[in-house]
Amino acid sequence: MPNILVIGFDPHTIPGFDPAPVAAGIEQGSRLFAELGLTEDLFLVDFTELGGPAEAKLTEKLAGRQYDAVLVGGGIRKGPGLLELFQTVVNLVHWHQPDAAIAFNDSPGDSPDWVLKALEQRRNR
């Protein structure tokens, strides 16, 4: 059973943001991972901890277990002013999980599709 790490924002920690749609999408994605036989490990970044605390927690998470694929959620790479965070996340994944496929999504609900594509690309390399 492939181990998947999903990295995204905890929608409940983003000021002025309605977390309900994203939280529902995360739940939908988790159900789909389970239906596909993929073991999902969810790492949600607390928006109020950007920088040192979030980076340290992610580093610890990445070093704690081997993953077959790591998915970086859209909020981390699409939000205004988050390019540095996105770069940091991708580099941490690369350094701590060099054998993992890296996937990106359009929305939380399509995460399993993109992970499957990334795993297929990894198998075919």
PDB file of C-alpha atoms in Angstrom:
ATOM      1  CA  MET A   1       0.000   0.000   0.000  1.00  0.00           C
ATOM      2  CA  PRO A   2       1.678   3.267  -1.102  1.00  0.00           C
ATOM      3  CA  ASN A   3       2.313   5.896   1.574  1.00  0.00           C
ATOM      4  CA  ILE A   4       1.295   9.404   0.578  1.00  0.00           C
ATOM      5  CA  LEU A   5       2.066  12.665   2.375  1.00  0.00           C
ATOM      6  CA  VAL A   6      -0.336  15.490   1.603  1.00  0.00           C
ATOM      7  CA  ILE A   7       0.882  18.981   2.510  1.00  0.00           C
ATOM      8  CA  GLY A   8      -1.553  21.869   2.621  1.00  0.00           C
ATOM      9  CA  PHE A   9      -2.848  24.724   4.707  1.00  0.00           C
ATOM     10  CA  ASP A  10      -5.128  24.142   7.646  1.00  0.00           C
ATOM     11  CA  PRO A  11      -8.074  26.169   6.306  1.00  0.00           C
ATOM     12  CA  HIS A  12      -9.224  26.924   9.848  1.00  0.00           C
ATOM     13  CA  THR A  13      -6.066  28.993  10.501  1.00  0.00           C
ATOM     14  CA  ILE A  14      -6.312  31.409   7.564  1.00  0.00           C
ATOM     15  CA  PRO A  15      -7.629  34.787   8.722  1.00  0.00           C
ATOM     16  CA  GLY A  16     -10.758  36.001   6.936  1.00  0.00           C
ATOM     17  CA  PHE A  17     -11.183  32.762   5.010  1.00  0.00           C
ATOM     18  CA  ASP A  18     -14.233  30.470   4.958  1.00  0.00           C
ATOM     19  CA  PRO A  19     -12.689  27.060   5.752  1.00  0.00           C
ATOM     20  CA  ALA A  20     -15.777  24.960   4.977  1.00  0.00           C
ATOM     21  CA  PRO A  21     -15.267  24.335   1.226  1.00  0.00           C
ATOM     22  CA  VAL A  22     -11.586  23.470   1.590  1.00  0.00           C
ATOM     23  CA  ALA A  23     -12.190  21.300   4.664  1.00  0.00           C
ATOM     24  CA  ALA A  24     -14.890  19.415   2.714  1.00  0.00           C
ATOM     25  CA  GLY A  25     -12.485  18.965  -0.215  1.00  0.00           C
ATOM     26  CA  ILE A  26      -9.790  17.619   2.116  1.00  0.00           C
ATOM     27  CA  GLU A  27     -12.281  15.116   3.564  1.00  0.00           C
ATOM     28  CA  GLN A  28     -13.350  14.073   0.065  1.00  0.00           C
ATOM     29  CA  GLY A  29      -9.730  13.580  -0.977  1.00  0.00           C
ATOM     30  CA  SER A  30      -9.051  11.500   2.134  1.00  0.00           C
ATOM     31  CA  ARG A  31     -12.011   9.236   1.360  1.00  0.00           C
ATOM     32  CA  LEU A  32     -10.797   8.775  -2.209  1.00  0.00           C
ATOM     33  CA  PHE A  33      -7.267   7.935  -1.054  1.00  0.00           C
ATOM     34  CA  ALA A  34      -8.704   5.232   1.230  1.00  0.00           C
ATOM     35  CA  GLU A  35     -10.923   3.853  -1.557  1.00  0.00           C
ATOM     36  CA  LEU A  36      -7.862   3.594  -3.817  1.00  0.00           C
ATOM     37  CA  GLY A  37      -5.856   1.740  -1.167  1.00  0.00           C
ATOM     38  CA  LEU A  38      -3.441   4.632  -0.617  1.00  0.00           C
ATOM     39  CA  THR A  39      -2.301   5.427   2.916  1.00  0.00           C
ATOM     40  CA  GLU A  40      -2.649   9.180   3.373  1.00  0.00           C
ATOM     41  CA  ASP A  41      -0.684  11.115   5.950  1.00  0.00           C
ATOM     42  CA  LEU A  42      -2.068  14.650   6.128  1.00  0.00           C
ATOM     43  CA  PHE A  43       0.193  17.531   7.160  1.00  0.00           C
ATOM     44  CA  LEU A  44      -1.704  20.802   7.460  1.00  0.00           C
ATOM     45  CA  VAL A  45       0.356  23.944   7.883  1.00  0.00           C
ATOM     46  CA  ASP A  46      -0.938  26.431  10.433  1.00  0.00           C
ATOM     47  CA  PHE A  47      -1.082  29.720   8.520  1.00  0.00           C
ATOM     48  CA  THR A  48      -0.101  31.604  11.679  1.00  0.00           C
ATOM     49  CA  GLU A  49       3.148  29.593  11.905  1.00  0.00           C
ATOM     50  CA  LEU A  50       4.586  30.423   8.490  1.00  0.00           C
ATOM     51  CA  GLY A  51       8.330  30.563   8.557  1.00  0.00           C
ATOM     52  CA  GLY A  52      10.362  28.862  11.261  1.00  0.00           C
ATOM     53  CA  PRO A  53       7.779  26.811  13.185  1.00  0.00           C
ATOM     54  CA  ALA A  54       6.004  25.468  10.097  1.00  0.00           C
ATOM     55  CA  GLU A  55       9.280  24.652   8.328  1.00  0.00           C
ATOM     56  CA  ALA A  56      10.650  22.840  11.394  1.00  0.00           C
ATOM     57  CA  LYS A  57       7.451  20.780  11.772  1.00  0.00           C
ATOM     58  CA  LEU A  58       7.467  19.855   8.082  1.00  0.00           C
ATOM     59  CA  THR A  59      11.131  18.862   8.228  1.00  0.00           C
ATOM     60  CA  GLU A  60      10.376  16.606  11.192  1.00  0.00           C
ATOM     61  CA  LYS A  61       7.424  15.061   9.343  1.00  0.00           C
ATOM     62  CA  LEU A  62       9.463  14.410   6.198  1.00  0.00           C
ATOM     63  CA  ALA A  63      12.311  12.847   8.169  1.00  0.00           C
ATOM     64  CA  GLY A  64      10.033  10.556  10.157  1.00  0.00           C
ATOM     65  CA  ARG A  65       8.849   8.150   7.469  1.00  0.00           C
ATOM     66  CA  GLN A  66       9.461   7.145   3.862  1.00  0.00           C
ATOM     67  CA  TYR A  67       6.749   8.237   1.414  1.00  0.00           C
ATOM     68  CA  ASP A  68       6.061   6.965  -2.087  1.00  0.00           C
ATOM     69  CA  ALA A  69       4.586  10.318  -3.093  1.00  0.00           C
ATOM     70  CA  VAL A  70       4.261  13.786  -1.615  1.00  0.00           C
ATOM     71  CA  LEU A  71       1.474  16.072  -2.763  1.00  0.00           C
ATOM     72  CA  VAL A  72       1.850  19.836  -2.328  1.00  0.00           C
ATOM     73  CA  GLY A  73      -1.573  21.441  -2.157  1.00  0.00           C
ATOM     74  CA  GLY A  74      -2.664  24.305  -4.347  1.00  0.00           C
ATOM     75  CA  GLY A  75      -3.025  26.807  -1.525  1.00  0.00           C
ATOM     76  CA  ILE A  76       0.685  26.597  -0.800  1.00  0.00           C
ATOM     77  CA  ARG A  77       1.701  27.425  -4.342  1.00  0.00           C
ATOM     78  CA  LYS A  78      -1.190  29.572  -5.592  1.00  0.00           C
ATOM     79  CA  GLY A  79      -1.675  32.110  -2.835  1.00  0.00           C
ATOM     80  CA  PRO A  80      -0.301  35.627  -3.231  1.00  0.00           C
ATOM     81  CA  GLY A  81       3.021  36.140  -1.496  1.00  0.00           C
ATOM     82  CA  LEU A  82       3.605  32.408  -0.964  1.00  0.00           C
ATOM     83  CA  LEU A  83       6.259  31.728  -3.598  1.00  0.00           C
ATOM     84  CA  GLU A  84       9.026  31.538  -0.993  1.00  0.00           C
ATOM     85  CA  LEU A  85       7.008  29.047   1.073  1.00  0.00           C
ATOM     86  CA  PHE A  86       6.325  26.952  -2.022  1.00  0.00           C
ATOM     87  CA  GLN A  87      10.017  26.898  -2.905  1.00  0.00           C
ATOM     88  CA  THR A  88      10.918  25.924   0.661  1.00  0.00           C
ATOM     89  CA  VAL A  89       8.364  23.100   0.717  1.00  0.00           C
ATOM     90  CA  VAL A  90       9.518  21.674  -2.634  1.00  0.00           C
ATOM     91  CA  ASN A  91      13.168  21.803  -1.559  1.00  0.00           C
ATOM     92  CA  LEU A  92      12.428  20.145   1.802  1.00  0.00           C
ATOM     93  CA  VAL A  93      10.574  17.352   0.009  1.00  0.00           C
ATOM     94  CA  HIS A  94      13.440  16.951  -2.460  1.00  0.00           C
ATOM     95  CA  TRP A  95      16.078  16.826   0.286  1.00  0.00           C
ATOM     96  CA  HIS A  96      14.251  14.567   2.749  1.00  0.00           C
ATOM     97  CA  GLN A  97      12.268  12.343   0.363  1.00  0.00           C
ATOM     98  CA  PRO A  98      14.465  12.067  -2.748  1.00  0.00           C
ATOM     99  CA  ASP A  99      12.791   8.864  -3.954  1.00  0.00           C
ATOM    100  CA  ALA A 100       9.225  10.117  -3.582  1.00  0.00           C
ATOM    101  CA  ALA A 101       7.157  11.217  -6.530  1.00  0.00           C
ATOM    102  CA  ILE A 102       6.046  14.836  -6.177  1.00  0.00           C
ATOM    103  CA  ALA A 103       2.488  15.768  -7.095  1.00  0.00           C
ATOM    104  CA  PHE A 104       0.459  18.975  -7.200  1.00  0.00           C
ATOM    105  CA  ASN A 105      -3.300  19.390  -7.318  1.00  0.00           C
ATOM    106  CA  ASP A 106      -5.932  21.802  -8.589  1.00  0.00           C
ATOM    107  CA  SER A 107      -8.209  21.293  -5.576  1.00  0.00           C
ATOM    108  CA  PRO A 108      -8.241  19.051  -2.495  1.00  0.00           C
ATOM    109  CA  GLY A 109     -10.791  16.740  -4.086  1.00  0.00           C
ATOM    110  CA  ASP A 110      -8.602  15.881  -7.089  1.00  0.00           C
ATOM    111  CA  SER A 111      -5.502  15.080  -5.029  1.00  0.00           C
ATOM    112  CA  PRO A 112      -5.730  11.292  -5.516  1.00  0.00           C
ATOM    113  CA  ASP A 113      -5.835  11.666  -9.311  1.00  0.00           C
ATOM    114  CA  TRP A 114      -2.649  13.722  -9.329  1.00  0.00           C
ATOM    115  CA  VAL A 115      -0.904  11.375  -6.891  1.00  0.00           C
ATOM    116  CA  LEU A 116      -1.729   8.394  -9.117  1.00  0.00           C
ATOM    117  CA  LYS A 117      -0.298  10.254 -12.128  1.00  0.00           C
ATOM    118  CA  ALA A 118       2.885  11.088 -10.207  1.00  0.00           C
ATOM    119  CA  LEU A 119       3.279   7.473  -9.043  1.00  0.00           C
ATOM    120  CA  GLU A 120       2.860   6.310 -12.640  1.00  0.00           C
ATOM    121  CA  GLN A 121       5.509   8.778 -13.813  1.00  0.00           C
ATOM    122  CA  ARG A 122       7.842   7.474 -11.114  1.00  0.00           C
ATOM    123  CA  ARG A 123       7.286   3.860 -12.209  1.00  0.00           C
ATOM    124  CA  ASN A 124       8.003   4.778 -15.831  1.00  0.00           C
ATOM    125  CA  ARG A 125      11.224   6.687 -15.277  1.00  0.00           C
TER     126      ARG A 125
END
